[in-house]
Coordinates of C-alpha atoms in Angstrom, one line a residue:
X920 CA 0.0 0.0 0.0
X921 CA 1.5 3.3 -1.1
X922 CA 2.0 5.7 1.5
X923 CA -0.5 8.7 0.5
X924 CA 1.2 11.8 -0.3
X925 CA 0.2 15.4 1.8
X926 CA -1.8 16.3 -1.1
X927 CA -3.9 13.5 -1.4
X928 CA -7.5 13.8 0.4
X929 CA -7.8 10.0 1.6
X930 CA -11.1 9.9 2.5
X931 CA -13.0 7.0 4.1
X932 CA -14.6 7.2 0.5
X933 CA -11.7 7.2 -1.4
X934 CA -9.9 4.4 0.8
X935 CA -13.1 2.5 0.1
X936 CA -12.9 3.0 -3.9
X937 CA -9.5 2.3 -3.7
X938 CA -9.4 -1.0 -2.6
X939 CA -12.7 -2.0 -3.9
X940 CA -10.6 -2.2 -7.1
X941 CA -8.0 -4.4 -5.8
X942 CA -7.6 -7.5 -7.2
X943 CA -8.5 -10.9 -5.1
X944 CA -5.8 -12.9 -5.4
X945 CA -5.9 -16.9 -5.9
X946 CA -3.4 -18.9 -3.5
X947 CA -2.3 -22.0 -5.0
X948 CA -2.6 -24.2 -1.9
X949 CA 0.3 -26.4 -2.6
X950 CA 2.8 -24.3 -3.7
X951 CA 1.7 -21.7 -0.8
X952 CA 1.4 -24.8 1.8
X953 CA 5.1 -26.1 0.9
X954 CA 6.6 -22.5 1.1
X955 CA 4.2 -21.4 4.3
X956 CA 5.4 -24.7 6.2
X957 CA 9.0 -24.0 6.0
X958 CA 9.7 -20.5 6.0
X959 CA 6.9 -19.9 8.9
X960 CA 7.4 -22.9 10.6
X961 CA 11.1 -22.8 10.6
X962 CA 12.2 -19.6 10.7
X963 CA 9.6 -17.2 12.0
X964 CA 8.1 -19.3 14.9
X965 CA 11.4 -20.8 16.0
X966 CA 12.7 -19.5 19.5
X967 CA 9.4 -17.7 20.0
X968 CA 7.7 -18.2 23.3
X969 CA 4.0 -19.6 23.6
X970 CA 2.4 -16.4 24.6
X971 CA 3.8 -15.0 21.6
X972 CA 3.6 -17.9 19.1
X973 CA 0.3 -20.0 19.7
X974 CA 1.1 -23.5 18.4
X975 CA 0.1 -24.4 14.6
X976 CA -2.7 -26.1 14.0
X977 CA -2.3 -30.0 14.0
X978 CA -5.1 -29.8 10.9
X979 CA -3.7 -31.5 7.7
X980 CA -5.5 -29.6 5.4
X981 CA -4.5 -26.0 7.1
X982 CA -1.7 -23.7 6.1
X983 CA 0.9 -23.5 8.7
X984 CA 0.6 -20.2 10.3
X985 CA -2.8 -21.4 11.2
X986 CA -2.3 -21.7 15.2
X987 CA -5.8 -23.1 16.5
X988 CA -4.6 -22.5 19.9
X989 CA -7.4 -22.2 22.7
X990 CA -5.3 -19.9 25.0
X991 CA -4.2 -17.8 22.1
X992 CA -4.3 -14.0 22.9
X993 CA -4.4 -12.4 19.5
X994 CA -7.3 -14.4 18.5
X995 CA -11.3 -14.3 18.9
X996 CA -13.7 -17.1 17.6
X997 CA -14.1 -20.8 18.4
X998 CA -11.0 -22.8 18.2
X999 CA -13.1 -25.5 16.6
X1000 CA -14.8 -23.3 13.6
X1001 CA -14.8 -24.5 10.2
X1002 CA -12.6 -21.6 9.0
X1003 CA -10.1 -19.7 10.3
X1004 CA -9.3 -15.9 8.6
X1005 CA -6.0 -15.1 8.8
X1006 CA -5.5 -11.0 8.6
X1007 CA -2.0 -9.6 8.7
X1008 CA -2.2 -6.1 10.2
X1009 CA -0.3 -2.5 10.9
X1010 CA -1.8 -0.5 13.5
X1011 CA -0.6 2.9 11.3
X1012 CA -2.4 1.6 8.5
X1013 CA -5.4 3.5 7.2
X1014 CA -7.1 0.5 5.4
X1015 CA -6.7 -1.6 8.4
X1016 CA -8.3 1.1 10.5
X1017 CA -11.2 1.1 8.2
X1018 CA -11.7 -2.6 7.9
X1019 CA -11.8 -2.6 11.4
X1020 CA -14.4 0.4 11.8
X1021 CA -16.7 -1.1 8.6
X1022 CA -16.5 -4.2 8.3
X1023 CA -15.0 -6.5 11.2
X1024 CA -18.2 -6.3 13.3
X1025 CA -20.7 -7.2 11.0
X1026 CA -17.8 -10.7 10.3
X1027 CA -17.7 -10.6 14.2
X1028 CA -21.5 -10.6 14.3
X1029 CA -22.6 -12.4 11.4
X1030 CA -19.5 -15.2 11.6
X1031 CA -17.3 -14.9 14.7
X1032 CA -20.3 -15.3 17.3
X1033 CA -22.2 -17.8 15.2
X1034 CA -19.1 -20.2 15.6
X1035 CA -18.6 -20.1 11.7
X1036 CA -15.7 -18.4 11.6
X1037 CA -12.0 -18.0 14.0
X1038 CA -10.4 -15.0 13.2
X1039 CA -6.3 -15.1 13.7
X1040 CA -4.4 -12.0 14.0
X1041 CA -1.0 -11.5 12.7
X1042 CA 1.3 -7.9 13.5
X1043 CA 3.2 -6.1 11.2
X1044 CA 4.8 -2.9 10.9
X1045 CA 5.1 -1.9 7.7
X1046 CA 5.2 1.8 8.9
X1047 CA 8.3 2.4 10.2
X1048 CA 9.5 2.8 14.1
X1049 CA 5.6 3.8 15.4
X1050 CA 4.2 0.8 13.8
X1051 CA 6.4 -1.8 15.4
X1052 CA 6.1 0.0 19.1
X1053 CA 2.5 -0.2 18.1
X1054 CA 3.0 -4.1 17.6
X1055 CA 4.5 -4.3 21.1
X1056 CA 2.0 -2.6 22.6
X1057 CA -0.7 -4.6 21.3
X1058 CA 1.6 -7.8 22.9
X1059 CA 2.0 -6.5 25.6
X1060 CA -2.0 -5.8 26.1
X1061 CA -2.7 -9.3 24.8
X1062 CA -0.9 -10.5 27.8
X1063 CA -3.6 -9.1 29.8
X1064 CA -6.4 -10.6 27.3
X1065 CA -7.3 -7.2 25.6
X1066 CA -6.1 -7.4 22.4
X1067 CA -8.6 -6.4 20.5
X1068 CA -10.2 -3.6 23.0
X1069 CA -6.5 -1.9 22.5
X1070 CA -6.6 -2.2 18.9
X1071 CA -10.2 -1.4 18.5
X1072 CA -9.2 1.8 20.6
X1073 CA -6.3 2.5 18.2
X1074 CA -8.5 2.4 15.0
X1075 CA -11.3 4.0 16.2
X1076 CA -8.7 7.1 17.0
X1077 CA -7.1 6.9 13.7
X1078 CA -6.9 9.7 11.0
X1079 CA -9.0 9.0 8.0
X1080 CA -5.6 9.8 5.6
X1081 CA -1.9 9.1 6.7
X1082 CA -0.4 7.1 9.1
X1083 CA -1.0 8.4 12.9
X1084 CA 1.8 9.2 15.2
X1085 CA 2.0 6.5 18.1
X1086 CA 4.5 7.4 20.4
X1087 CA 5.1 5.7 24.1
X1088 CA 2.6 7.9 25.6
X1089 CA 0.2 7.7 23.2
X1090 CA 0.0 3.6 23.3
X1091 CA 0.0 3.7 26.9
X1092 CA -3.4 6.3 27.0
X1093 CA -4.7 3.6 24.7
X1094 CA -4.4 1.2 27.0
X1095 CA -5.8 3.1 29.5
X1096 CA -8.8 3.3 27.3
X1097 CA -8.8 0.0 26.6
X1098 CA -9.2 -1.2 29.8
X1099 CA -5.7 -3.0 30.5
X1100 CA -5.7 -4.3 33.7
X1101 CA -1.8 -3.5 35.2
X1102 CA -0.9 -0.7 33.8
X1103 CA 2.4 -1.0 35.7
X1104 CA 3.0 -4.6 33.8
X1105 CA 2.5 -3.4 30.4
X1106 CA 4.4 -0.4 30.9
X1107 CA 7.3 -2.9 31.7
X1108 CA 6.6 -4.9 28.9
X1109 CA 7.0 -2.1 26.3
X1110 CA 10.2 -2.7 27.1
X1111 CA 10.7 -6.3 27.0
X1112 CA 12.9 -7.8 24.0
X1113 CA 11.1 -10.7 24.2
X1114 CA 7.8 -9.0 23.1
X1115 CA 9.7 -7.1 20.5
X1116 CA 11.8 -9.8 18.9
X1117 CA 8.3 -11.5 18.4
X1118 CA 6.7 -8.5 16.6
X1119 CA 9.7 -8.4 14.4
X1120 CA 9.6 -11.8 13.8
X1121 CA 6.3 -11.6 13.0
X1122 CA 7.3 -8.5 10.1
X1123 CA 9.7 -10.5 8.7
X1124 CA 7.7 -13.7 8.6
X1125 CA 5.1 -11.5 6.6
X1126 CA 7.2 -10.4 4.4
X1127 CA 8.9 -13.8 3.6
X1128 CA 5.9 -15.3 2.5
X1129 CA 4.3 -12.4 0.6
X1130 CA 2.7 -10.3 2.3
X1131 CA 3.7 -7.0 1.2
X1132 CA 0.4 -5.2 1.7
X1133 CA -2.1 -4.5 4.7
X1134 CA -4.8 -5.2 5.6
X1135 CA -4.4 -9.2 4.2
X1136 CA -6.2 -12.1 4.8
X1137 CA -5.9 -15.9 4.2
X1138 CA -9.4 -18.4 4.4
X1139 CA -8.9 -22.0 3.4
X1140 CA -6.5 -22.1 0.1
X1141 CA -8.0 -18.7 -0.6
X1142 CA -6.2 -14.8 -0.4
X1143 CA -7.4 -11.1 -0.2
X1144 CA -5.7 -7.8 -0.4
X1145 CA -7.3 -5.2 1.3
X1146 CA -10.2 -3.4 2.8
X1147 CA -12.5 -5.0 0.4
X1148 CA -16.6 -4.5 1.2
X1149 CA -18.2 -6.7 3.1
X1150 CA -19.9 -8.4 0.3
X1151 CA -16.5 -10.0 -0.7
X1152 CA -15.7 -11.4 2.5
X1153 CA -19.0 -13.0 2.7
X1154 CA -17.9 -14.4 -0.4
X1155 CA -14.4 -15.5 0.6
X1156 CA -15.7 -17.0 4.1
X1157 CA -19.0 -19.1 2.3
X1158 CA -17.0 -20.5 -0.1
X1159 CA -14.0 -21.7 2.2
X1160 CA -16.9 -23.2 4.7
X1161 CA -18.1 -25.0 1.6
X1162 CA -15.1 -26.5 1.3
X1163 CA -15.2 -28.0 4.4
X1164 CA -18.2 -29.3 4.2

């Protein structure tokens, strides 16, 4: 996604027409499964801790960075739905913000809560210096099981063109807002490598199997680039529960 110049008006309307004319891209499930299974397997997951790498799920028929793990914070949705919808995402991203304004509760509503569909969440700062503090931020408010209130609270604040600011005190009013529990402990834990050398992990795991673009998402064998409308992720959803079936 190109970062929008100072003299482009990016618009919640304009964002929307923009990506409405994305393409959907086809993932040919094995070539992608061989590729996925060693580079995120082996390199991206390797060392990681279980708080901040949910194990894989043990599903033969699943692309590796599928976790299916009950205690995973940076997840929402029944660990036993038919699909799982992987969405890589950078908390200084526009189209994120307004995927997650538009369209993520009506998925929540209409998918998540009717046990039809897990949704997964992958970090990844794309944005420079901001983004991946923002990444371990939203770790380090995971740990306290509010992953999504945090970065709910972050795109509901955001700007509807450019890439917000996000500096320490900024992340840590968020917080606030979103209801973390310890301040004191997540405070600390902006400053734990651990957190951090997952969240860059997690970048470079992105951007070793593709991803080059946010918001992104992965059902079944099947992938999509950006905020589309919510008439496409119906689409993408229905026809990877079919596939189950």
């Amino acid at each position: 996604m190109p970062v929008p110049s100072s003299s482009t008006k990016t618009t919640t309307e304009t964002l929307e027409t923009r990506y409405r004319r994305s393409r959907r891209l086809n993932v040919v499930l094995g070539v992608v499964a061989a590729f996925l299974g060693v580079v995120v397997a082996a390199q991206s997951l390797q060392g990681q801790s279980p708080a901040a790498a949910p194990a894989q799920s043990e599903r033969a028929d699943e692309l590796d960075f599928v976790r299916r793990d009950a205690g995973d914070p940076m997840a929402i949705g029944d660990v036993d739905a038919p699909v799982v919808l992987t969405q890589w995402t950078d908390l200084r991203c526009p189209y994120c913000a307004l995927f997650a304004r538009k369209t993520l509760p009506t998925l929540i509503q209409e998918y998540v809560d009717t046990g039809k569909v897990r949704i997964e969440f992958h970090d990844v700062a794309f944005f420079g210096e901001h983004s991946e503090d923002a990444a371990v931020a939203a770790r380090a408010a995971a740990a306290q099981g509010k992953f999504m209130e945090f970065v709910t609270a972050v795109y509901a604040a955001a700007p509807e063109r450019g890439h917000p600011d996000l500096p320490r005190e900024t992340l840590i009013a968020f917080a606030e807002k979103a209801g973390v529990p310890d301040m004191a402990r997540f405070t600390a834990d902006l400053d734990d490598p651990a957190i951090r050398d997952a969240a860059q992990a997690s970048t470079r795991a992105a951007q070793q199997i593709g991803v080059n673009s946010v918001p992104f998402f992965v059902a079944g064998d099947t992938a999509l680039a950006g905020s589309q409308p919510i008439e496409v992720f119906r689409d993408l959803l229905d026809a990877a529960a079919a596939k189950t079936e």
